[in-house]
Amino acid sequence: MSKNTYDAIVIGSGISGGWAAKELTEKGLKVLMLERGQNVEHVKDYTNMTKNLWDYPHHGRPSLEQLAAEPNMARGKGYPFNEPTMGAWASASTSPYVEKEPFQWFRAYQVGGRSLLWGRQSYRLNPEDFMANGKEGVGVDWPIRYEDVAPWYSYVEKFAGISGSRDGLDVLPDGEFLPAFAFNAVEKDLQARLKKQYKGERHIIMGRTAHITEQRPEQGRVKCQHRDKCWTGCPFGGYFSTQSATLPAALKTGNLTLRPLSIVKELIYDKDTKRVTGVEIVDSETGLTEVFHSKIVFLNASALNSAWLLMNSARDVWDNGLGSSSGELGHNVMDHHYMLGGMAEVPGHLDKYIYGRRPTGFYIPRFANWGNDKRDFLRGFGFQGNASRSGFSRDASGMGIGAGLKDGLSEPGPWSVSTVGFGEILPDHRNKVSLNHDVKDAWGLPVLEMDAKIRDNELKMRKAMKEDIVEMFDSIGLKNATAWETTYHMGKGIHEMGTARMGRDPKTSVLNKHNQVWDAPNVFVTDGACMTSSSCVNPSLTYMALTARAADFAVEELKRGNL
Amino acid sequence: MERRALLKLIATATGAGLVCSPAMAVWEEQAPLTTVAQSGLSDATVALITELCETVLPRTDTPGAKDAGLPTFFIGMMREGYTAEQQKLMEAGFADVDARAKNQYGKLFVSLNNKQKTELASALDTEALAFNNGESTGWDGSDYEGLPHYFTLYKQLMIFGFFTSKVGGTQVLRHVDIPGDYRDIEYKKGDKAWMTVWPL
């Protein structure tokens, strides 16, 4: 094989890119994985992994100067933006974007991408999720059904390592789980009370989380140690990331070449064969361009950047880029709307406390518009939460000063329960991203312009989410239940989806049922861009399953000579 | 964050190579906190802050503010974590504390005995609650519209800085670096709370 020529090029090294590289190399393809950011070596480069708050200059809290340097991320209560993770999120100073509507874009430009920074909640979509668009006339119908993906969910769950309990709920299909994390005594009590109150129609289950809870020496991974410092990288490989799981598997085949610092500018499209023949990159360090060739391309640059790359390719053929013939490329931007939830005091249990830092909480799966529950909006929402005893950050205004204050705050406070809701966003053609050529990034490339917002259905749902959580807490005997809400902008859920949706018809969708770009079938898009609807569950597990499924198909098609 | 961003911009503007230096860690080392010497505060004010910190969070059978290095953190964080307006209020508060000490005891706050320091700080703590509730108090505050009583800002920063310090987090609270698992434990009054690992 000549220099710069491979069987496959994978663009992006995050959750879905890592899976593409693993699957394609294991099936014998020579693969080049391109990543725009710098390399991150497992363990060695996790420079904050053993730090405690006192090891950070501001004890973890960003200073005003640090906040001012990243106004996009600092807006509102930006939970991901703090001193322990600083630097791991891409800076808008070098990679700007334009907000026609407010949009918070959390990007991780390094090897591993957001697999190093994700929330690790891992849920299957349910059969209804794949049918709701078609039934309700929203967007377009998914070209696949739950049954098409179910074996691939199983396949990726076994390798990634998903802890969880088999709960037997039709709204949240069970998978191939490792033992679930433990509930504390108060959560068990709430779980029982909720089940009784709602006659088995509402549930508190343990969060299904991409952490291994059993040793995996064959993967070089040690089970989760309950440190809860996941966002600084885990030296134990306790949670699934590119570095802990897919990258070592891909490297082991001897078939992978990883090239960091490679910003893909453009897919090179051949009009005659209607195929992409390779990619042109700019080396982010030297600024030099280089071309690589391959038979197939897996586009896993994250939903918005994958759309960006398509829009910036083959513009001599289509004004709006490769895959734009349907008019849907860049449209139908989705996320999960959140930044709202509820909390309540839990009386009693003062003889109980917790040991260890569980890196997940409980989950209340969707119940709205499910079974007999009918609402004035479409779809539903779930809540993540936990019960805990408050610490020194509780309100100390009435505790005086001196020894009494210090002693008081050195003991835990009362129990409370806290939840945050995540709701489904409908695909809407008006929600879009597009190329803006007036603004350039540090490499002279055009940037994305965001024009997306939540609309009537989501706003109605948000109202119901607040009402429901308070009603649930009240009904099971909790005290002073209150709902909270702060500003949600599109993107803040860090679950961007939908910008190159799958569909049955090339006139109304960008990808077919195998994640192939209709206009260039040797290009597969298997990150969040491909999502036809968003469900209300955390999406990464679905990207893993769709990637493994598409990789299997791609290799078969290569063998058949169809690509 | 800034250093890397700046390097990139300079490199881009000058057309030089090294648009992004991989020598820098992804999880970036942050610049150290403003020191006492860099804070521009007088020795007298630093001494006042030190005594105020120790009065609010004193050494008992567990370490106190001075043991935990709180005054140094308080001063640096006051400079870096608070707006110019908030800092102005906090500095006005230092003068107000000394004015009250002089008025009530004829001495600067640092020269008061422990009982007097506690009395005065307690009175300020009580007053701050009332002021924040909109009551008329000994603190005017009309020059600082929209801001709480200065003592509220002090107390919040002291609590945060103290309990997130190494001494506060490991000797006043409890901390285990590698817990290994998660389980219920029995609790009896007096058992310590756990240190947290994420900023609050």
JSON list of N, CA, C and O in Angstrom, two decimals, chain A residues 38 47 58-59 61 64 66 184-185 225 228 231 284-285 351 353-355 357 396 400 402 406 410-411 442, chain B residues 12 18-19 24 26-27 30 56 58 62-63 80 155 164 176 179-180 182-185 187 189 193-194 198 200:
[
{"chain": "A", "resi": 38, "resn": "GLN", "atom": "N", "xyz": [-4.52, 17.17, 20.17]},
{"chain": "A", "resi": 38, "resn": "GLN", "atom": "CA", "xyz": [-3.26, 16.52, 20.51]},
{"chain": "A", "resi": 38, "resn": "GLN", "atom": "C", "xyz": [-3.49, 15.15, 21.09]},
{"chain": "A", "resi": 38, "resn": "GLN", "atom": "O", "xyz": [-4.62, 14.80, 21.47]},
{"chain": "A", "resi": 47, "resn": "THR", "atom": "N", "xyz": [-3.03, 14.51, 33.82]},
{"chain": "A", "resi": 47, "resn": "THR", "atom": "CA", "xyz": [-2.20, 15.27, 34.76]},
{"chain": "A", "resi": 47, "resn": "THR", "atom": "C", "xyz": [-2.94, 15.68, 36.04]},
{"chain": "A", "resi": 47, "resn": "THR", "atom": "O", "xyz": [-2.32, 16.06, 37.02]},
{"chain": "A", "resi": 58, "resn": "HIS", "atom": "N", "xyz": [-7.41, 27.76, 42.74]},
{"chain": "A", "resi": 58, "resn": "HIS", "atom": "CA", "xyz": [-8.66, 28.34, 43.27]},
{"chain": "A", "resi": 58, "resn": "HIS", "atom": "C", "xyz": [-9.54, 27.27, 43.89]},
{"chain": "A", "resi": 58, "resn": "HIS", "atom": "O", "xyz": [-10.75, 27.41, 43.94]},
{"chain": "A", "resi": 59, "resn": "HIS", "atom": "N", "xyz": [-8.91, 26.19, 44.34]},
{"chain": "A", "resi": 59, "resn": "HIS", "atom": "CA", "xyz": [-9.64, 25.06, 44.95]},
{"chain": "A", "resi": 59, "resn": "HIS", "atom": "C", "xyz": [-10.74, 24.55, 44.02]},
{"chain": "A", "resi": 59, "resn": "HIS", "atom": "O", "xyz": [-11.80, 24.12, 44.48]},
{"chain": "A", "resi": 61, "resn": "ARG", "atom": "N", "xyz": [-12.63, 26.12, 41.82]},
{"chain": "A", "resi": 61, "resn": "ARG", "atom": "CA", "xyz": [-13.63, 27.09, 41.35]},
{"chain": "A", "resi": 61, "resn": "ARG", "atom": "C", "xyz": [-12.97, 28.01, 40.33]},
{"chain": "A", "resi": 61, "resn": "ARG", "atom": "O", "xyz": [-11.93, 28.59, 40.62]},
{"chain": "A", "resi": 64, "resn": "LEU", "atom": "N", "xyz": [-12.56, 34.72, 38.08]},
{"chain": "A", "resi": 64, "resn": "LEU", "atom": "CA", "xyz": [-13.27, 35.59, 37.12]},
{"chain": "A", "resi": 64, "resn": "LEU", "atom": "C", "xyz": [-12.51, 35.67, 35.81]},
{"chain": "A", "resi": 64, "resn": "LEU", "atom": "O", "xyz": [-13.10, 35.72, 34.74]},
{"chain": "A", "resi": 66, "resn": "GLN", "atom": "N", "xyz": [-10.52, 33.33, 34.53]},
{"chain": "A", "resi": 66, "resn": "GLN", "atom": "CA", "xyz": [-10.70, 32.07, 33.82]},
{"chain": "A", "resi": 66, "resn": "GLN", "atom": "C", "xyz": [-12.08, 32.01, 33.17]},
{"chain": "A", "resi": 66, "resn": "GLN", "atom": "O", "xyz": [-12.24, 31.50, 32.06]},
{"chain": "A", "resi": 184, "resn": "ASN", "atom": "N", "xyz": [-28.02, 3.75, 48.25]},
{"chain": "A", "resi": 184, "resn": "ASN", "atom": "CA", "xyz": [-27.90, 3.90, 49.70]},
{"chain": "A", "resi": 184, "resn": "ASN", "atom": "C", "xyz": [-29.27, 3.64, 50.33]},
{"chain": "A", "resi": 184, "resn": "ASN", "atom": "O", "xyz": [-30.28, 3.50, 49.64]},
{"chain": "A", "resi": 185, "resn": "ALA", "atom": "N", "xyz": [-29.27, 3.56, 51.65]},
{"chain": "A", "resi": 185, "resn": "ALA", "atom": "CA", "xyz": [-30.48, 3.14, 52.37]},
{"chain": "A", "resi": 185, "resn": "ALA", "atom": "C", "xyz": [-31.65, 4.08, 52.09]},
{"chain": "A", "resi": 185, "resn": "ALA", "atom": "O", "xyz": [-32.80, 3.64, 51.95]},
{"chain": "A", "resi": 225, "resn": "GLN", "atom": "N", "xyz": [-13.13, 2.43, 41.23]},
{"chain": "A", "resi": 225, "resn": "GLN", "atom": "CA", "xyz": [-12.70, 2.56, 42.63]},
{"chain": "A", "resi": 225, "resn": "GLN", "atom": "C", "xyz": [-13.50, 3.61, 43.40]},
{"chain": "A", "resi": 225, "resn": "GLN", "atom": "O", "xyz": [-13.13, 3.99, 44.50]},
{"chain": "A", "resi": 228, "resn": "ASP", "atom": "N", "xyz": [-14.74, 9.07, 41.87]},
{"chain": "A", "resi": 228, "resn": "ASP", "atom": "CA", "xyz": [-15.55, 10.14, 41.29]},
{"chain": "A", "resi": 228, "resn": "ASP", "atom": "C", "xyz": [-14.70, 11.30, 40.76]},
{"chain": "A", "resi": 228, "resn": "ASP", "atom": "O", "xyz": [-15.06, 12.46, 40.88]},
{"chain": "A", "resi": 231, "resn": "TRP", "atom": "N", "xyz": [-13.69, 12.93, 35.28]},
{"chain": "A", "resi": 231, "resn": "TRP", "atom": "CA", "xyz": [-13.42, 13.96, 34.27]},
{"chain": "A", "resi": 231, "resn": "TRP", "atom": "C", "xyz": [-11.97, 14.41, 34.23]},
{"chain": "A", "resi": 231, "resn": "TRP", "atom": "O", "xyz": [-11.62, 15.27, 33.44]},
{"chain": "A", "resi": 284, "resn": "SER", "atom": "N", "xyz": [-2.51, 20.88, 12.49]},
{"chain": "A", "resi": 284, "resn": "SER", "atom": "CA", "xyz": [-2.83, 22.02, 13.36]},
{"chain": "A", "resi": 284, "resn": "SER", "atom": "C", "xyz": [-1.57, 22.63, 13.98]},
{"chain": "A", "resi": 284, "resn": "SER", "atom": "O", "xyz": [-1.60, 23.75, 14.45]},
{"chain": "A", "resi": 285, "resn": "GLU", "atom": "N", "xyz": [-0.48, 21.91, 13.94]},
{"chain": "A", "resi": 285, "resn": "GLU", "atom": "CA", "xyz": [0.76, 22.42, 14.51]},
{"chain": "A", "resi": 285, "resn": "GLU", "atom": "C", "xyz": [1.57, 23.20, 13.49]},
{"chain": "A", "resi": 285, "resn": "GLU", "atom": "O", "xyz": [2.03, 24.30, 13.75]},
{"chain": "A", "resi": 351, "resn": "ASP", "atom": "N", "xyz": [-29.13, 8.20, 61.50]},
{"chain": "A", "resi": 351, "resn": "ASP", "atom": "CA", "xyz": [-28.15, 7.21, 61.95]},
{"chain": "A", "resi": 351, "resn": "ASP", "atom": "C", "xyz": [-27.45, 6.54, 60.77]},
{"chain": "A", "resi": 351, "resn": "ASP", "atom": "O", "xyz": [-26.73, 5.56, 60.93]},
{"chain": "A", "resi": 353, "resn": "TYR", "atom": "N", "xyz": [-25.17, 6.98, 57.05]},
{"chain": "A", "resi": 353, "resn": "TYR", "atom": "CA", "xyz": [-24.30, 7.81, 56.22]},
{"chain": "A", "resi": 353, "resn": "TYR", "atom": "C", "xyz": [-23.75, 6.91, 55.12]},
{"chain": "A", "resi": 353, "resn": "TYR", "atom": "O", "xyz": [-24.12, 5.72, 55.03]},
{"chain": "A", "resi": 354, "resn": "ILE", "atom": "N", "xyz": [-22.89, 7.48, 54.28]},
{"chain": "A", "resi": 354, "resn": "ILE", "atom": "CA", "xyz": [-22.40, 6.77, 53.10]},
{"chain": "A", "resi": 354, "resn": "ILE", "atom": "C", "xyz": [-20.88, 6.70, 53.14]},
{"chain": "A", "resi": 354, "resn": "ILE", "atom": "O", "xyz": [-20.24, 7.66, 53.53]},
{"chain": "A", "resi": 355, "resn": "TYR", "atom": "N", "xyz": [-20.35, 5.59, 52.68]},
{"chain": "A", "resi": 355, "resn": "TYR", "atom": "CA", "xyz": [-18.91, 5.49, 52.44]},
{"chain": "A", "resi": 355, "resn": "TYR", "atom": "C", "xyz": [-18.68, 5.42, 50.94]},
{"chain": "A", "resi": 355, "resn": "TYR", "atom": "O", "xyz": [-19.35, 4.65, 50.24]},
{"chain": "A", "resi": 357, "resn": "ARG", "atom": "N", "xyz": [-17.50, 7.35, 46.95]},
{"chain": "A", "resi": 357, "resn": "ARG", "atom": "CA", "xyz": [-18.05, 8.35, 46.04]},
{"chain": "A", "resi": 357, "resn": "ARG", "atom": "C", "xyz": [-18.52, 7.64, 44.77]},
{"chain": "A", "resi": 357, "resn": "ARG", "atom": "O", "xyz": [-17.74, 7.37, 43.86]},
{"chain": "A", "resi": 396, "resn": "ALA", "atom": "N", "xyz": [-25.12, 28.16, 55.85]},
{"chain": "A", "resi": 396, "resn": "ALA", "atom": "CA", "xyz": [-24.57, 28.31, 57.20]},
{"chain": "A", "resi": 396, "resn": "ALA", "atom": "C", "xyz": [-24.89, 29.67, 57.78]},
{"chain": "A", "resi": 396, "resn": "ALA", "atom": "O", "xyz": [-24.30, 30.08, 58.78]},
{"chain": "A", "resi": 400, "resn": "GLY", "atom": "N", "xyz": [-24.02, 30.93, 63.06]},
{"chain": "A", "resi": 400, "resn": "GLY", "atom": "CA", "xyz": [-23.10, 31.74, 63.85]},
{"chain": "A", "resi": 400, "resn": "GLY", "atom": "C", "xyz": [-21.69, 31.67, 63.34]},
{"chain": "A", "resi": 400, "resn": "GLY", "atom": "O", "xyz": [-21.44, 31.35, 62.17]},
{"chain": "A", "resi": 402, "resn": "GLY", "atom": "N", "xyz": [-17.33, 30.86, 64.77]},
{"chain": "A", "resi": 402, "resn": "GLY", "atom": "CA", "xyz": [-16.50, 30.29, 65.83]},
{"chain": "A", "resi": 402, "resn": "GLY", "atom": "C", "xyz": [-16.56, 28.78, 65.86]},
{"chain": "A", "resi": 402, "resn": "GLY", "atom": "O", "xyz": [-16.88, 28.12, 64.87]},
{"chain": "A", "resi": 406, "resn": "LYS", "atom": "N", "xyz": [-17.65, 25.84, 62.99]},
{"chain": "A", "resi": 406, "resn": "LYS", "atom": "CA", "xyz": [-16.69, 24.88, 62.45]},
{"chain": "A", "resi": 406, "resn": "LYS", "atom": "C", "xyz": [-17.12, 23.45, 62.76]},
{"chain": "A", "resi": 406, "resn": "LYS", "atom": "O", "xyz": [-17.11, 22.58, 61.88]},
{"chain": "A", "resi": 410, "resn": "SER", "atom": "N", "xyz": [-18.45, 20.55, 60.13]},
{"chain": "A", "resi": 410, "resn": "SER", "atom": "CA", "xyz": [-17.58, 19.39, 59.97]},
{"chain": "A", "resi": 410, "resn": "SER", "atom": "C", "xyz": [-18.38, 18.09, 60.08]},
{"chain": "A", "resi": 410, "resn": "SER", "atom": "O", "xyz": [-17.85, 17.01, 59.85]},
{"chain": "A", "resi": 411, "resn": "GLU", "atom": "N", "xyz": [-19.67, 18.22, 60.42]},
{"chain": "A", "resi": 411, "resn": "GLU", "atom": "CA", "xyz": [-20.56, 17.05, 60.43]},
{"chain": "A", "resi": 411, "resn": "GLU", "atom": "C", "xyz": [-21.51, 17.14, 59.24]},
{"chain": "A", "resi": 411, "resn": "GLU", "atom": "O", "xyz": [-21.81, 18.22, 58.77]},
{"chain": "A", "resi": 442, "resn": "ALA", "atom": "N", "xyz": [-8.70, 29.66, 13.90]},
{"chain": "A", "resi": 442, "resn": "ALA", "atom": "CA", "xyz": [-7.27, 29.96, 13.92]},
{"chain": "A", "resi": 442, "resn": "ALA", "atom": "C", "xyz": [-6.54, 29.38, 12.73]},
{"chain": "A", "resi": 442, "resn": "ALA", "atom": "O", "xyz": [-5.40, 29.74, 12.46]},
{"chain": "B", "resi": 12, "resn": "THR", "atom": "N", "xyz": [-0.65, 31.94, 14.69]},
{"chain": "B", "resi": 12, "resn": "THR", "atom": "CA", "xyz": [-1.49, 32.12, 13.50]},
{"chain": "B", "resi": 12, "resn": "THR", "atom": "C", "xyz": [-1.23, 33.48, 12.86]},
{"chain": "B", "resi": 12, "resn": "THR", "atom": "O", "xyz": [-1.05, 33.60, 11.65]},
{"chain": "B", "resi": 18, "resn": "LEU", "atom": "N", "xyz": [3.89, 25.85, 14.87]},
{"chain": "B", "resi": 18, "resn": "LEU", "atom": "CA", "xyz": [3.51, 25.64, 16.26]},
{"chain": "B", "resi": 18, "resn": "LEU", "atom": "C", "xyz": [2.22, 26.38, 16.60]},
{"chain": "B", "resi": 18, "resn": "LEU", "atom": "O", "xyz": [2.17, 27.21, 17.49]},
{"chain": "B", "resi": 19, "resn": "VAL", "atom": "N", "xyz": [1.19, 26.08, 15.83]},
{"chain": "B", "resi": 19, "resn": "VAL", "atom": "CA", "xyz": [-0.11, 26.67, 16.12]},
{"chain": "B", "resi": 19, "resn": "VAL", "atom": "C", "xyz": [-0.62, 26.15, 17.45]},
{"chain": "B", "resi": 19, "resn": "VAL", "atom": "O", "xyz": [-1.29, 26.82, 18.20]},
{"chain": "B", "resi": 24, "resn": "MET", "atom": "N", "xyz": [2.17, 21.09, 25.96]},
{"chain": "B", "resi": 24, "resn": "MET", "atom": "CA", "xyz": [1.31, 21.47, 27.08]},
{"chain": "B", "resi": 24, "resn": "MET", "atom": "C", "xyz": [0.28, 20.40, 27.37]},
{"chain": "B", "resi": 24, "resn": "MET", "atom": "O", "xyz": [-0.27, 19.79, 26.46]},
{"chain": "B", "resi": 26, "resn": "VAL", "atom": "N", "xyz": [-3.17, 18.57, 28.29]},
{"chain": "B", "resi": 26, "resn": "VAL", "atom": "CA", "xyz": [-4.56, 18.84, 27.96]},
{"chain": "B", "resi": 26, "resn": "VAL", "atom": "C", "xyz": [-5.26, 19.44, 29.18]},
{"chain": "B", "resi": 26, "resn": "VAL", "atom": "O", "xyz": [-5.88, 20.50, 29.12]},
{"chain": "B", "resi": 27, "resn": "TRP", "atom": "N", "xyz": [-5.13, 18.73, 30.30]},
{"chain": "B", "resi": 27, "resn": "TRP", "atom": "CA", "xyz": [-5.66, 19.29, 31.55]},
{"chain": "B", "resi": 27, "resn": "TRP", "atom": "C", "xyz": [-4.59, 20.27, 32.05]},
{"chain": "B", "resi": 27, "resn": "TRP", "atom": "O", "xyz": [-3.57, 19.87, 32.63]},
{"chain": "B", "resi": 30, "resn": "GLN", "atom": "N", "xyz": [-2.82, 25.42, 36.04]},
{"chain": "B", "resi": 30, "resn": "GLN", "atom": "CA", "xyz": [-3.30, 26.80, 36.13]},
{"chain": "B", "resi": 30, "resn": "GLN", "atom": "C", "xyz": [-2.28, 27.68, 36.85]},
{"chain": "B", "resi": 30, "resn": "GLN", "atom": "O", "xyz": [-1.51, 27.20, 37.68]},
{"chain": "B", "resi": 56, "resn": "VAL", "atom": "N", "xyz": [-13.58, 33.36, 62.95]},
{"chain": "B", "resi": 56, "resn": "VAL", "atom": "CA", "xyz": [-14.75, 32.68, 62.37]},
{"chain": "B", "resi": 56, "resn": "VAL", "atom": "C", "xyz": [-14.55, 31.17, 62.40]},
{"chain": "B", "resi": 56, "resn": "VAL", "atom": "O", "xyz": [-15.47, 30.41, 62.67]},
{"chain": "B", "resi": 58, "resn": "PRO", "atom": "N", "xyz": [-11.95, 28.99, 64.30]},
{"chain": "B", "resi": 58, "resn": "PRO", "atom": "CA", "xyz": [-10.80, 28.94, 65.22]},
{"chain": "B", "resi": 58, "resn": "PRO", "atom": "C", "xyz": [-10.26, 27.52, 65.41]},
{"chain": "B", "resi": 58, "resn": "PRO", "atom": "O", "xyz": [-10.95, 26.54, 65.15]},
{"chain": "B", "resi": 62, "resn": "THR", "atom": "N", "xyz": [-9.59, 20.55, 66.76]},
{"chain": "B", "resi": 62, "resn": "THR", "atom": "CA", "xyz": [-9.18, 20.36, 65.36]},
{"chain": "B", "resi": 62, "resn": "THR", "atom": "C", "xyz": [-8.55, 21.66, 64.87]},
{"chain": "B", "resi": 62, "resn": "THR", "atom": "O", "xyz": [-8.76, 22.72, 65.48]},
{"chain": "B", "resi": 63, "resn": "PRO", "atom": "N", "xyz": [-7.80, 21.60, 63.76]},
{"chain": "B", "resi": 63, "resn": "PRO", "atom": "CA", "xyz": [-7.10, 22.80, 63.27]},
{"chain": "B", "resi": 63, "resn": "PRO", "atom": "C", "xyz": [-8.05, 23.94, 62.91]},
{"chain": "B", "resi": 63, "resn": "PRO", "atom": "O", "xyz": [-9.24, 23.71, 62.62]},
{"chain": "B", "resi": 80, "resn": "GLU", "atom": "N", "xyz": [-9.18, 37.40, 42.92]},
{"chain": "B", "resi": 80, "resn": "GLU", "atom": "CA", "xyz": [-9.41, 36.71, 41.64]},
{"chain": "B", "resi": 80, "resn": "GLU", "atom": "C", "xyz": [-10.83, 36.19, 41.45]},
{"chain": "B", "resi": 80, "resn": "GLU", "atom": "O", "xyz": [-11.21, 35.87, 40.33]},
{"chain": "B", "resi": 155, "resn": "LYS", "atom": "N", "xyz": [-17.76, 35.39, 55.18]},
{"chain": "B", "resi": 155, "resn": "LYS", "atom": "CA", "xyz": [-18.06, 34.07, 55.77]},
{"chain": "B", "resi": 155, "resn": "LYS", "atom": "C", "xyz": [-18.14, 32.99, 54.70]},
{"chain": "B", "resi": 155, "resn": "LYS", "atom": "O", "xyz": [-17.58, 31.90, 54.87]},
{"chain": "B", "resi": 164, "resn": "THR", "atom": "N", "xyz": [-12.11, 23.32, 51.84]},
{"chain": "B", "resi": 164, "resn": "THR", "atom": "CA", "xyz": [-11.49, 22.75, 50.64]},
{"chain": "B", "resi": 164, "resn": "THR", "atom": "C", "xyz": [-9.96, 22.78, 50.72]},
{"chain": "B", "resi": 164, "resn": "THR", "atom": "O", "xyz": [-9.28, 22.43, 49.76]},
{"chain": "B", "resi": 176, "resn": "VAL", "atom": "N", "xyz": [-10.89, 10.02, 51.85]},
{"chain": "B", "resi": 176, "resn": "VAL", "atom": "CA", "xyz": [-10.20, 8.79, 51.42]},
{"chain": "B", "resi": 176, "resn": "VAL", "atom": "C", "xyz": [-9.95, 8.93, 49.93]},
{"chain": "B", "resi": 176, "resn": "VAL", "atom": "O", "xyz": [-10.89, 9.15, 49.17]},
{"chain": "B", "resi": 179, "resn": "PRO", "atom": "N", "xyz": [-11.63, 5.16, 47.63]},
{"chain": "B", "resi": 179, "resn": "PRO", "atom": "CA", "xyz": [-12.58, 4.47, 48.52]},
{"chain": "B", "resi": 179, "resn": "PRO", "atom": "C", "xyz": [-12.76, 2.98, 48.17]},
{"chain": "B", "resi": 179, "resn": "PRO", "atom": "O", "xyz": [-13.01, 2.17, 49.06]},
{"chain": "B", "resi": 180, "resn": "GLY", "atom": "N", "xyz": [-12.70, 2.62, 46.88]},
{"chain": "B", "resi": 180, "resn": "GLY", "atom": "CA", "xyz": [-12.84, 1.20, 46.51]},
{"chain": "B", "resi": 180, "resn": "GLY", "atom": "C", "xyz": [-14.26, 0.74, 46.35]},
{"chain": "B", "resi": 180, "resn": "GLY", "atom": "O", "xyz": [-14.55, -0.07, 45.48]},
{"chain": "B", "resi": 182, "resn": "TYR", "atom": "N", "xyz": [-18.80, 1.60, 47.54]},
{"chain": "B", "resi": 182, "resn": "TYR", "atom": "CA", "xyz": [-19.84, 2.53, 48.01]},
{"chain": "B", "resi": 182, "resn": "TYR", "atom": "C", "xyz": [-20.80, 1.73, 48.86]},
{"chain": "B", "resi": 182, "resn": "TYR", "atom": "O", "xyz": [-21.30, 0.69, 48.42]},
{"chain": "B", "resi": 183, "resn": "ARG", "atom": "N", "xyz": [-21.05, 2.16, 50.07]},
{"chain": "B", "resi": 183, "resn": "ARG", "atom": "CA", "xyz": [-21.94, 1.38, 50.93]},
{"chain": "B", "resi": 183, "resn": "ARG", "atom": "C", "xyz": [-22.50, 2.26, 52.05]},
{"chain": "B", "resi": 183, "resn": "ARG", "atom": "O", "xyz": [-21.97, 3.34, 52.37]},
{"chain": "B", "resi": 184, "resn": "ASP", "atom": "N", "xyz": [-23.57, 1.79, 52.66]},
{"chain": "B", "resi": 184, "resn": "ASP", "atom": "CA", "xyz": [-24.15, 2.45, 53.83]},
{"chain": "B", "resi": 184, "resn": "ASP", "atom": "C", "xyz": [-23.23, 2.25, 55.01]},
{"chain": "B", "resi": 184, "resn": "ASP", "atom": "O", "xyz": [-22.65, 1.17, 55.18]},
{"chain": "B", "resi": 185, "resn": "ILE", "atom": "N", "xyz": [-23.11, 3.27, 55.82]},
{"chain": "B", "resi": 185, "resn": "ILE", "atom": "CA", "xyz": [-22.41, 3.09, 57.11]},
{"chain": "B", "resi": 185, "resn": "ILE", "atom": "C", "xyz": [-23.26, 3.70, 58.21]},
{"chain": "B", "resi": 185, "resn": "ILE", "atom": "O", "xyz": [-24.14, 4.54, 57.95]},
{"chain": "B", "resi": 187, "resn": "TYR", "atom": "N", "xyz": [-24.06, 6.07, 61.36]},
{"chain": "B", "resi": 187, "resn": "TYR", "atom": "CA", "xyz": [-23.60, 7.43, 61.71]},
{"chain": "B", "resi": 187, "resn": "TYR", "atom": "C", "xyz": [-24.00, 7.75, 63.13]},
{"chain": "B", "resi": 187, "resn": "TYR", "atom": "O", "xyz": [-25.13, 7.52, 63.54]},
{"chain": "B", "resi": 189, "resn": "LYS", "atom": "N", "xyz": [-23.65, 11.04, 66.04]},
{"chain": "B", "resi": 189, "resn": "LYS", "atom": "CA", "xyz": [-23.36, 12.47, 66.22]},
{"chain": "B", "resi": 189, "resn": "LYS", "atom": "C", "xyz": [-21.87, 12.66, 66.52]},
{"chain": "B", "resi": 189, "resn": "LYS", "atom": "O", "xyz": [-21.31, 11.98, 67.37]},
{"chain": "B", "resi": 193, "resn": "ALA", "atom": "N", "xyz": [-17.99, 14.69, 58.43]},
{"chain": "B", "resi": 193, "resn": "ALA", "atom": "CA", "xyz": [-18.49, 14.62, 57.05]},
{"chain": "B", "resi": 193, "resn": "ALA", "atom": "C", "xyz": [-17.33, 14.35, 56.10]},
{"chain": "B", "resi": 193, "resn": "ALA", "atom": "O", "xyz": [-16.17, 14.57, 56.44]},
{"chain": "B", "resi": 194, "resn": "TRP", "atom": "N", "xyz": [-17.68, 13.87, 54.89]},
{"chain": "B", "resi": 194, "resn": "TRP", "atom": "CA", "xyz": [-16.66, 13.61, 53.87]},
{"chain": "B", "resi": 194, "resn": "TRP", "atom": "C", "xyz": [-16.30, 14.88, 53.12]},
{"chain": "B", "resi": 194, "resn": "TRP", "atom": "O", "xyz": [-17.16, 15.71, 52.85]},
{"chain": "B", "resi": 198, "resn": "TRP", "atom": "N", "xyz": [-15.45, 17.65, 43.90]},
{"chain": "B", "resi": 198, "resn": "TRP", "atom": "CA", "xyz": [-15.78, 18.59, 42.83]},
{"chain": "B", "resi": 198, "resn": "TRP", "atom": "C", "xyz": [-16.08, 19.95, 43.41]},
{"chain": "B", "resi": 198, "resn": "TRP", "atom": "O", "xyz": [-16.67, 20.05, 44.49]},
{"chain": "B", "resi": 200, "resn": "LEU", "atom": "N", "xyz": [-17.66, 23.49, 44.39]},
{"chain": "B", "resi": 200, "resn": "LEU", "atom": "CA", "xyz": [-19.06, 23.80, 44.72]},
{"chain": "B", "resi": 200, "resn": "LEU", "atom": "C", "xyz": [-19.37, 25.26, 44.42]},
{"chain": "B", "resi": 200, "resn": "LEU", "atom": "O", "xyz": [-18.52, 26.07, 44.40]}
]
